[in-house]
PDB file of C-alpha atoms in Angstrom:
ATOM      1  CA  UNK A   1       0.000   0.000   0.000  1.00  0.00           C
ATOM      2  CA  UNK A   2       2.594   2.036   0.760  1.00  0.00           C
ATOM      3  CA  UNK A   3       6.665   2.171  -0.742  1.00  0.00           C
ATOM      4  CA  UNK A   4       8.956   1.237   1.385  1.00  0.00           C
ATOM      5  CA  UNK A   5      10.903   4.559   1.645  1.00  0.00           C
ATOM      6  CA  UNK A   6       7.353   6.633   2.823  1.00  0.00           C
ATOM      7  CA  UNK A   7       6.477   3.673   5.019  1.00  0.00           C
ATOM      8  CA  UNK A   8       7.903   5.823   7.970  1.00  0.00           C
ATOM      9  CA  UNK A   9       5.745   9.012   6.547  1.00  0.00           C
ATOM     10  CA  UNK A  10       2.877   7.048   6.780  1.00  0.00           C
ATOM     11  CA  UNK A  11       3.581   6.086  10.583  1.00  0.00           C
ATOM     12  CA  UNK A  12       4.322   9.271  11.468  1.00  0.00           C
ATOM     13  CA  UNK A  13       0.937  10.778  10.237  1.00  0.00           C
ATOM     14  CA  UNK A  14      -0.766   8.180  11.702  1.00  0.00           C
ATOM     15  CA  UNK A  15       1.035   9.049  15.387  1.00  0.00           C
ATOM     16  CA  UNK A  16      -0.196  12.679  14.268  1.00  0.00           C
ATOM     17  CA  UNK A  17      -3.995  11.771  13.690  1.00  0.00           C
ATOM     18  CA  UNK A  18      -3.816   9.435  17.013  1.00  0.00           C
ATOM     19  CA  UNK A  19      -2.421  12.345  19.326  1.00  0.00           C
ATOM     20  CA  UNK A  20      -2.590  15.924  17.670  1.00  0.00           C
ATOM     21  CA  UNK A  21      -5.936  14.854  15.779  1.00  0.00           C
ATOM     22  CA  UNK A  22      -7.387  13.751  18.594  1.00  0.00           C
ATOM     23  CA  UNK A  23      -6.881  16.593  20.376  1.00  0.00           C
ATOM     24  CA  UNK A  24      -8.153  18.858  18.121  1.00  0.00           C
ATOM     25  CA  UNK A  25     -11.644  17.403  17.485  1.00  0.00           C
ATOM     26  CA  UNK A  26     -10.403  15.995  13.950  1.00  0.00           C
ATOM     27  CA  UNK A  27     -10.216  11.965  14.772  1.00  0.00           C
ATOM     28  CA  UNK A  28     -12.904  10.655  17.340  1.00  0.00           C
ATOM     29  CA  UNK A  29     -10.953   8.940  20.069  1.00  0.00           C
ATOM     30  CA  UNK A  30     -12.470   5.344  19.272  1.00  0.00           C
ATOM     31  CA  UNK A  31     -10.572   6.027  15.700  1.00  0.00           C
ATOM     32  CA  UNK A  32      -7.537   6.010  17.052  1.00  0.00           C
ATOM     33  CA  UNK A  33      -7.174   2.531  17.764  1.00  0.00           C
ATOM     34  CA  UNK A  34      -8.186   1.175  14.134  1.00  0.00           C
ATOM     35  CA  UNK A  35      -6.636   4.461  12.236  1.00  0.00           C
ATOM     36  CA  UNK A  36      -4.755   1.873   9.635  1.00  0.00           C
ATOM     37  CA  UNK A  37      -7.504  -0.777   8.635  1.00  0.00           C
ATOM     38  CA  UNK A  38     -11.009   2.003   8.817  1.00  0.00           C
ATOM     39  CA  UNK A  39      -9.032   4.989   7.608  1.00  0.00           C
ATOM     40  CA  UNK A  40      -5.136   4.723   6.143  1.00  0.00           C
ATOM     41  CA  UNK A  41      -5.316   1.563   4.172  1.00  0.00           C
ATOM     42  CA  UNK A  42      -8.720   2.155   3.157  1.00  0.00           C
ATOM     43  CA  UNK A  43      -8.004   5.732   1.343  1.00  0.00           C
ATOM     44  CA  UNK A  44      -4.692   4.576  -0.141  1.00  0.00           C
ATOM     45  CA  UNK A  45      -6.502   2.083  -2.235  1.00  0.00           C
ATOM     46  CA  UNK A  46      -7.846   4.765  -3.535  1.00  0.00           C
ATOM     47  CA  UNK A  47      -4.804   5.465  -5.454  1.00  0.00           C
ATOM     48  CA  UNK A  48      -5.474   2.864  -7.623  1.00  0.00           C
ATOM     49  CA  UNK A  49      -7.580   4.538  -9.818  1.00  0.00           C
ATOM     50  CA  UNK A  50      -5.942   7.774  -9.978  1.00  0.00           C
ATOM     51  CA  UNK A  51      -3.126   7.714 -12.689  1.00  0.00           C
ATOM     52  CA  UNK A  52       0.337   8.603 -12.574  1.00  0.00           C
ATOM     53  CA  UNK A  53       1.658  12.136 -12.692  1.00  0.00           C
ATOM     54  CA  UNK A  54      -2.358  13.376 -12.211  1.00  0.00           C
ATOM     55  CA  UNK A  55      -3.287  16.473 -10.617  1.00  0.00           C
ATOM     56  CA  UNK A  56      -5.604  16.509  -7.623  1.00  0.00           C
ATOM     57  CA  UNK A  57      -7.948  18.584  -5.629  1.00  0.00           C
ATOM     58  CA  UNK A  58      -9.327  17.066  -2.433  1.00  0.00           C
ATOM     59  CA  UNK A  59     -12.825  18.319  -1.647  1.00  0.00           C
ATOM     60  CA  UNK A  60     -13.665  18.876   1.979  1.00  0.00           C
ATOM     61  CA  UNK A  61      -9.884  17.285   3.277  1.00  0.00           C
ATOM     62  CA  UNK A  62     -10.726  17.379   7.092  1.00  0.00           C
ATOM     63  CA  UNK A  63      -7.910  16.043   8.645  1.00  0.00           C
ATOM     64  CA  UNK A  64      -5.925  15.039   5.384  1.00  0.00           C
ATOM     65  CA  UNK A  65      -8.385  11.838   4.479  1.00  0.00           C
ATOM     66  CA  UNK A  66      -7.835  10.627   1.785  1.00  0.00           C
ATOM     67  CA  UNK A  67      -5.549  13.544   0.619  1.00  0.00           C
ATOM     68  CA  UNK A  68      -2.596  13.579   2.874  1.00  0.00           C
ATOM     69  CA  UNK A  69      -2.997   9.612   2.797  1.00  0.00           C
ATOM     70  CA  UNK A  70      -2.836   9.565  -1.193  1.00  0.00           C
ATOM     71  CA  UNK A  71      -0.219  12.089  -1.208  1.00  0.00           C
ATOM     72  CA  UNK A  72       2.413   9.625   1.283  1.00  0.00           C
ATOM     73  CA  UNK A  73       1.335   6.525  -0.586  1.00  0.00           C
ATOM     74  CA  UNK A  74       1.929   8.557  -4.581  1.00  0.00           C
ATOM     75  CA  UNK A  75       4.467  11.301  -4.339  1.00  0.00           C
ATOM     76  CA  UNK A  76       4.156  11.691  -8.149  1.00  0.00           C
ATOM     77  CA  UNK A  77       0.692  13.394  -7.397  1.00  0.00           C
ATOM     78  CA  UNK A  78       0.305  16.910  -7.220  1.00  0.00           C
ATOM     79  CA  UNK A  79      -2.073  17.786  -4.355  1.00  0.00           C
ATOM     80  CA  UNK A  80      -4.326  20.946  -3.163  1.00  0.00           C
ATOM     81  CA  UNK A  81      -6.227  20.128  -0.244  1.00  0.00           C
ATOM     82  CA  UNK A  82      -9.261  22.343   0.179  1.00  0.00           C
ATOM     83  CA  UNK A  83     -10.568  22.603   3.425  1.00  0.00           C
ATOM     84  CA  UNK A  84     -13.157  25.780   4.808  1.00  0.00           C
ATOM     85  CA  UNK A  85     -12.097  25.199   8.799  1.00  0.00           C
ATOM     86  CA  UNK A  86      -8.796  27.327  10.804  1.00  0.00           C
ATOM     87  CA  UNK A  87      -7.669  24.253  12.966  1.00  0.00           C
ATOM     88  CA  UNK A  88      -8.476  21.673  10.343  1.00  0.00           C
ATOM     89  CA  UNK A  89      -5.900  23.639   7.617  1.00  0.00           C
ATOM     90  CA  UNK A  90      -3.793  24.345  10.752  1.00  0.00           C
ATOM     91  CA  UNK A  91      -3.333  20.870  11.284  1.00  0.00           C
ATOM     92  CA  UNK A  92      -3.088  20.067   7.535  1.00  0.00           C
ATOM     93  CA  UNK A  93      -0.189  22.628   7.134  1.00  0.00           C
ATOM     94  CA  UNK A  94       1.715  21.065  10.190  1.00  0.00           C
ATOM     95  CA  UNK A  95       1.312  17.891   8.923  1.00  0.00           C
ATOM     96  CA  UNK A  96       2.906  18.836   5.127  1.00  0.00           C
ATOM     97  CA  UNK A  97       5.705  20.859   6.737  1.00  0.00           C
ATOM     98  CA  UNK A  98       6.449  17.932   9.262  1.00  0.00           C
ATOM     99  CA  UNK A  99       6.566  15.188   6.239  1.00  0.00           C
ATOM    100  CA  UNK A 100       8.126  17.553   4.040  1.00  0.00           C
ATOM    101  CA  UNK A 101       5.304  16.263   1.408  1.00  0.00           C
ATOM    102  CA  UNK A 102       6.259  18.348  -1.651  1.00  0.00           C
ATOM    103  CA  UNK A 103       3.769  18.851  -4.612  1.00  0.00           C
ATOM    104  CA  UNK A 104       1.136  19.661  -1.061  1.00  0.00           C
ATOM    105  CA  UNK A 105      -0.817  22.648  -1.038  1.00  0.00           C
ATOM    106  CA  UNK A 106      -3.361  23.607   1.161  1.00  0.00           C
ATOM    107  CA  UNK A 107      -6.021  25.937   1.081  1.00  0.00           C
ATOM    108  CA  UNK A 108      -8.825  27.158   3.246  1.00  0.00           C
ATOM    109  CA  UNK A 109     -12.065  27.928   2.048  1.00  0.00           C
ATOM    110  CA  UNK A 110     -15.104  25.840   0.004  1.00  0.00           C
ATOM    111  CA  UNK A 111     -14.696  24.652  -3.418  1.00  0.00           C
ATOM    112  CA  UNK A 112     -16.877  27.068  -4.679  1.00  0.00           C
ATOM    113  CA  UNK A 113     -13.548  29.485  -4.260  1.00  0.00           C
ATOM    114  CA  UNK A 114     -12.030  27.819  -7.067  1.00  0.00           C
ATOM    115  CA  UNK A 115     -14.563  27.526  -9.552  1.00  0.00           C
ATOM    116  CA  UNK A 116     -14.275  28.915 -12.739  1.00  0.00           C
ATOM    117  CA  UNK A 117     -10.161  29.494 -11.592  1.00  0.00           C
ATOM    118  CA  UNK A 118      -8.731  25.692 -11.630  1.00  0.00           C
ATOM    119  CA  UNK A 119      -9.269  22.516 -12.493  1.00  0.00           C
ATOM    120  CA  UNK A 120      -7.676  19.313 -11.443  1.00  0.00           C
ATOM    121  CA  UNK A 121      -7.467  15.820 -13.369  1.00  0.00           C
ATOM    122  CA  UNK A 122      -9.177  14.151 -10.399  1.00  0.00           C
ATOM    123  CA  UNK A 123     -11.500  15.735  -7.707  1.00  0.00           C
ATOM    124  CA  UNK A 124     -11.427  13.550  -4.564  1.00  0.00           C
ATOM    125  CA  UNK A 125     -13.655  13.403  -1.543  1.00  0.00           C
ATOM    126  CA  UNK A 126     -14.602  11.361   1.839  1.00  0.00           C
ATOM    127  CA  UNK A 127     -17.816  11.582   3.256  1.00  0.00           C
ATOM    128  CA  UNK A 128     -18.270  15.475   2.374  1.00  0.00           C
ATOM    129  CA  UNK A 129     -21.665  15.402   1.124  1.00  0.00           C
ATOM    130  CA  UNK A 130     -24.644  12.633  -0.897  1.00  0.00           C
ATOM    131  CA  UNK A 131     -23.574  12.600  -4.579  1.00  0.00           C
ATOM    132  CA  UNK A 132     -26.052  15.022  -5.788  1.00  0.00           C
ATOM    133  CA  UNK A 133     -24.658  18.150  -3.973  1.00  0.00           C
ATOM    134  CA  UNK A 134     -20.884  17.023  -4.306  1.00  0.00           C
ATOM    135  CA  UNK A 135     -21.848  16.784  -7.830  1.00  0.00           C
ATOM    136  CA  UNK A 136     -22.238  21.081  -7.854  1.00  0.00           C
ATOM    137  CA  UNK A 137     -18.963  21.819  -5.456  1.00  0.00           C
ATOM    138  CA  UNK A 138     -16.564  18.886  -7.423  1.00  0.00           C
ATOM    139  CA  UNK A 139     -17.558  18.835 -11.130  1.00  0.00           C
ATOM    140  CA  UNK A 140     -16.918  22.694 -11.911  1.00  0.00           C
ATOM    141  CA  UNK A 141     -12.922  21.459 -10.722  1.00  0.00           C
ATOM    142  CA  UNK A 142     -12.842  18.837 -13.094  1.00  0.00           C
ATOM    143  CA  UNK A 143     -10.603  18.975 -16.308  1.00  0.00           C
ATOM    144  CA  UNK A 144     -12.183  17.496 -19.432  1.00  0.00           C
ATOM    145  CA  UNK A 145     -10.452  14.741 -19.522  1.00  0.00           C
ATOM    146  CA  UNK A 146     -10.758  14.307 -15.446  1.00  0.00           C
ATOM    147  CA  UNK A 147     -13.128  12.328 -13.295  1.00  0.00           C
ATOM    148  CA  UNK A 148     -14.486  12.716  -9.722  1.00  0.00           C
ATOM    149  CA  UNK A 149     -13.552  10.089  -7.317  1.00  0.00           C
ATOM    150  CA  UNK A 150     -15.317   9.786  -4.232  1.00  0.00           C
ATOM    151  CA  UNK A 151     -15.276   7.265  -1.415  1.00  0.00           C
ATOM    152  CA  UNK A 152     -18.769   6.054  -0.218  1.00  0.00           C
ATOM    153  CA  UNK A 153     -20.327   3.719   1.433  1.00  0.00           C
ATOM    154  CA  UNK A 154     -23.232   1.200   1.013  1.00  0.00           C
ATOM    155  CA  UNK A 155     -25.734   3.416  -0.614  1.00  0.00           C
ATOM    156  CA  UNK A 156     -23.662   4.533  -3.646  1.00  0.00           C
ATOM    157  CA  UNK A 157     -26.415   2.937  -5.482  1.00  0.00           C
ATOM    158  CA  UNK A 158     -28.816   4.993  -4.037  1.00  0.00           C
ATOM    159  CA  UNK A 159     -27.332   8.300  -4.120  1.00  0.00           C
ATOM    160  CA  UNK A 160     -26.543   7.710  -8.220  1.00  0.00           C
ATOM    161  CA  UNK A 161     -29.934   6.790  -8.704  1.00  0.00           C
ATOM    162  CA  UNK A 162     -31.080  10.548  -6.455  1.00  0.00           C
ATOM    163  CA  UNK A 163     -28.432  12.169  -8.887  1.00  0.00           C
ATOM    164  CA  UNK A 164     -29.932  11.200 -11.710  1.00  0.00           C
ATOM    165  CA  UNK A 165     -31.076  14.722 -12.457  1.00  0.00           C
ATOM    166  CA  UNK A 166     -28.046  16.422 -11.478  1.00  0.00           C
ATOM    167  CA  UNK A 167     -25.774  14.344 -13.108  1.00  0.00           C
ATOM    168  CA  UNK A 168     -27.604  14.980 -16.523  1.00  0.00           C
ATOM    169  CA  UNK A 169     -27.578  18.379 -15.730  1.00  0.00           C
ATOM    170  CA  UNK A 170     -23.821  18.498 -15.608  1.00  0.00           C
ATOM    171  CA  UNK A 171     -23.158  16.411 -18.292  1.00  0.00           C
ATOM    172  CA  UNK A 172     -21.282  13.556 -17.062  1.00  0.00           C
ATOM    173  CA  UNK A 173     -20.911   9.930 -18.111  1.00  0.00           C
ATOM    174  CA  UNK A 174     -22.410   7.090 -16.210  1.00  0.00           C
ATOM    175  CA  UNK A 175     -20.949   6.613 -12.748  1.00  0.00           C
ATOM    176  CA  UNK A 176     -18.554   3.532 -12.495  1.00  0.00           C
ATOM    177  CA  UNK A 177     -18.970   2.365  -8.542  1.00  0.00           C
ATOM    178  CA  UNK A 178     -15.842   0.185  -7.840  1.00  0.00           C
ATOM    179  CA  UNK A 179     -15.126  -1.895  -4.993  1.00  0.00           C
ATOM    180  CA  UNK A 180     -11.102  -1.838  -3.964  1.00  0.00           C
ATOM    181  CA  UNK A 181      -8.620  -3.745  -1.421  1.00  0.00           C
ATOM    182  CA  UNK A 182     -10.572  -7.059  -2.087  1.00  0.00           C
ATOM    183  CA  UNK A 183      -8.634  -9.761  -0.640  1.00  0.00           C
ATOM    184  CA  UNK A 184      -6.302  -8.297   1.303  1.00  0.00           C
ATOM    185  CA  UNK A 185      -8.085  -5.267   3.497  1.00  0.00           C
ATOM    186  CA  UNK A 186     -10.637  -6.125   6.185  1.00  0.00           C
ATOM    187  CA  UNK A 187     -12.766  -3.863   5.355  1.00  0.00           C
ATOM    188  CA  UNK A 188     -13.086  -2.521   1.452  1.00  0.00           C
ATOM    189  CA  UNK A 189     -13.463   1.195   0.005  1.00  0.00           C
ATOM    190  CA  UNK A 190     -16.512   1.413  -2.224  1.00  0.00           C
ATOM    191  CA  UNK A 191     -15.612   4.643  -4.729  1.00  0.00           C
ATOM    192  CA  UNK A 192     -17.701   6.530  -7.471  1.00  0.00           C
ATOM    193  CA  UNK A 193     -16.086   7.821 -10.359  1.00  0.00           C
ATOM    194  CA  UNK A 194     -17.479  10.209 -12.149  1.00  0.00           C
ATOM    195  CA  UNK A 195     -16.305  11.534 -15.634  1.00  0.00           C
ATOM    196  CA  UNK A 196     -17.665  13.796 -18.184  1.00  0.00           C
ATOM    197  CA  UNK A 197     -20.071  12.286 -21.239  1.00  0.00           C
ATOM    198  CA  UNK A 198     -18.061  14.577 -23.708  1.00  0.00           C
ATOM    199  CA  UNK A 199     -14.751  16.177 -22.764  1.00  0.00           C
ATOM    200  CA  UNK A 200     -15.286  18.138 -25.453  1.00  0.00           C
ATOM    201  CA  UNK A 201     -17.772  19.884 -24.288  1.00  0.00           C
ATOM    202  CA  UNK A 202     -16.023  20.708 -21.366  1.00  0.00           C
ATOM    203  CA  UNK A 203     -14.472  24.348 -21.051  1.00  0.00           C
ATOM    204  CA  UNK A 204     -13.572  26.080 -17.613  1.00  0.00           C
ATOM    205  CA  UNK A 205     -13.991  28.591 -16.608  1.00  0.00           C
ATOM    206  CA  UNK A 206     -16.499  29.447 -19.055  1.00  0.00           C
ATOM    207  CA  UNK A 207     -17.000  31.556 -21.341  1.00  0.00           C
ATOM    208  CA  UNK A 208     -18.484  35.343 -20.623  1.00  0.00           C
ATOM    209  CA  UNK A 209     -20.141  36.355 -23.450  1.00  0.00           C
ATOM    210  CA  UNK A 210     -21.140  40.048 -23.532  1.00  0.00           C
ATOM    211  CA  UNK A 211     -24.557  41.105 -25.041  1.00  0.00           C
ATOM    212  CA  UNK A 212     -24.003  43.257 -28.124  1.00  0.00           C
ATOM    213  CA  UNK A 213     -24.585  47.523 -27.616  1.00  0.00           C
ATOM    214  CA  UNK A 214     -27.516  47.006 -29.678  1.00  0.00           C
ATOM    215  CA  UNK A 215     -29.088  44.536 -28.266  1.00  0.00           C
ATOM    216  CA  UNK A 216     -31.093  45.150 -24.823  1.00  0.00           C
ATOM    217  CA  UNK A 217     -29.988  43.288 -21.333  1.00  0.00           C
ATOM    218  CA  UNK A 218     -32.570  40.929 -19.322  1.00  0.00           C
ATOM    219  CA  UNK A 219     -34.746  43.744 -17.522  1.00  0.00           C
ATOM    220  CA  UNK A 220     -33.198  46.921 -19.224  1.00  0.00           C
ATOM    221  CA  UNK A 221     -36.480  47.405 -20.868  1.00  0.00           C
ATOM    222  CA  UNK A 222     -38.295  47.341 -17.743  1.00  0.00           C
ATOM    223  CA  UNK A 223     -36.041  49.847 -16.139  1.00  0.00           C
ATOM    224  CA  UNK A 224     -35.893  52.288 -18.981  1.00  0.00           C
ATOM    225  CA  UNK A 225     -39.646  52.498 -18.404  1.00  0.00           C
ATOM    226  CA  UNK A 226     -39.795  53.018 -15.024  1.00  0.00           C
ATOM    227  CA  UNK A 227     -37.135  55.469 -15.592  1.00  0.00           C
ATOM    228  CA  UNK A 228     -39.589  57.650 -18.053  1.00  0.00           C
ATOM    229  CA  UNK A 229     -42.460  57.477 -16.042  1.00  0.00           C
ATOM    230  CA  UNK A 230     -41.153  58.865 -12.687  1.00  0.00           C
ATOM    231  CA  UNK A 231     -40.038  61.678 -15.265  1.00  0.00           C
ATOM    232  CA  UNK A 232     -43.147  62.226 -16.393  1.00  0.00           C
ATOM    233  CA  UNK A 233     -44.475  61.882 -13.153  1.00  0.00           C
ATOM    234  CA  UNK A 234     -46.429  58.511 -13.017  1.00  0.00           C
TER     235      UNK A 234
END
């Protein structure tokens, strides 16, 4: 799961999330005791279908789940964990400085922030939010020829079949749900990934288009009119 030489890296997060997490509110102190098998391992996996060399935003990174994890097991990633909360990038930036995890950057605020300004060839996530909403915060970060990958649980079935709308609306492909670390993890990692229908089609940020001089803007005639009556007293 993880090379040999980032083996210790891996440890030495993992003494991080058990002490300094804890602390902090990030890990629940029944975690700590099964960190490796419910957490570690089971977001490395997730590497597997992320290719080499890629380019990745993690959604919602909490205390560096999967990204931090991903970026220790795949130092040929290039990583931007987005998190909104002060002690959860806090602890993030600690962590990257510590492990002297190059190609790490870390950024506080929602996903939102970044629409329309980057986009990544995979947009990751870990229990942020049902597919149908993380559909709205991770798709607008996705490069045309990118996918969102997102770890769930059970009911991936059900929350692709409540996206149904939303993923049409987007325009992306049919969801592939795969089921990694069969055979040797405990307990597996059920993932989503979620690529566009057309790449093509695909253009961020998009376009502005200005209306032509000549041609009126959405409730310009309204106010022009409104405008001429108070003058004439109406």
């Amino acid at each position: 799961m993880f090379p040999h030489d980032r083996l210790a890296l891996a440890e030495r997060y993992a003494d991080l999330l058990a002490t300094e997490g804890v602390l902090r509110g990030l890990i629940g102190p029944r975690e700590a005791p099964r960190l490796w098998d419910r957490h570690l391992l089971n977001c490395a996996v997730l590497g597997e279908l992320i290719p080499v060399g890629a380019s990745v935003c993690d959604v919602g990174s909490g205390a560096g789940l999967p990204g931090l994890v991903l970026s220790i097991a795949r130092p040929d990633l290039r990583m931007t964990l987005v998190e909104p909360l002060l002690r959860r990038t806090a602890f993030l930036d600690e962590v990257v400085v510590e492990l002297e995890l190059d190609g790490v950057e870390v950024v506080r605020g929602r996903a939102e922030a970044l629409h329309g300004q980057r986009t990544f060839d995979v947009v990751t996530s870990r229990a942020v939010a049902p597919l149908e909403r993380l559909l709205g915060w991770s798709m607008p970060l996705v490069g045309p020829d990118g996918a969102l990958i997102a770890m769930k649980g059970a009911s991936v079935a059900g929350e692709i079949e409540a996206a149904e709308l939303e993923l049409r609306r987007w325009g992306c492909a049919v969801p592939e749900i795969r089921v990694l670390g069969e055979g040797f993890l405990d307990s597996t990692t059920v993932a989503v990934r979620v690529p566009w229908a057309d790449p093509t089609r695909v253009s961020w940020p998009p376009a502005v288009i200005d209306a032509p001089a000549s041609v009126p803007r959405p409730g310009s005639a309204a106010r022009k009119r409104s405008t001429t009556n108070r003058r004439h007293g109406a």
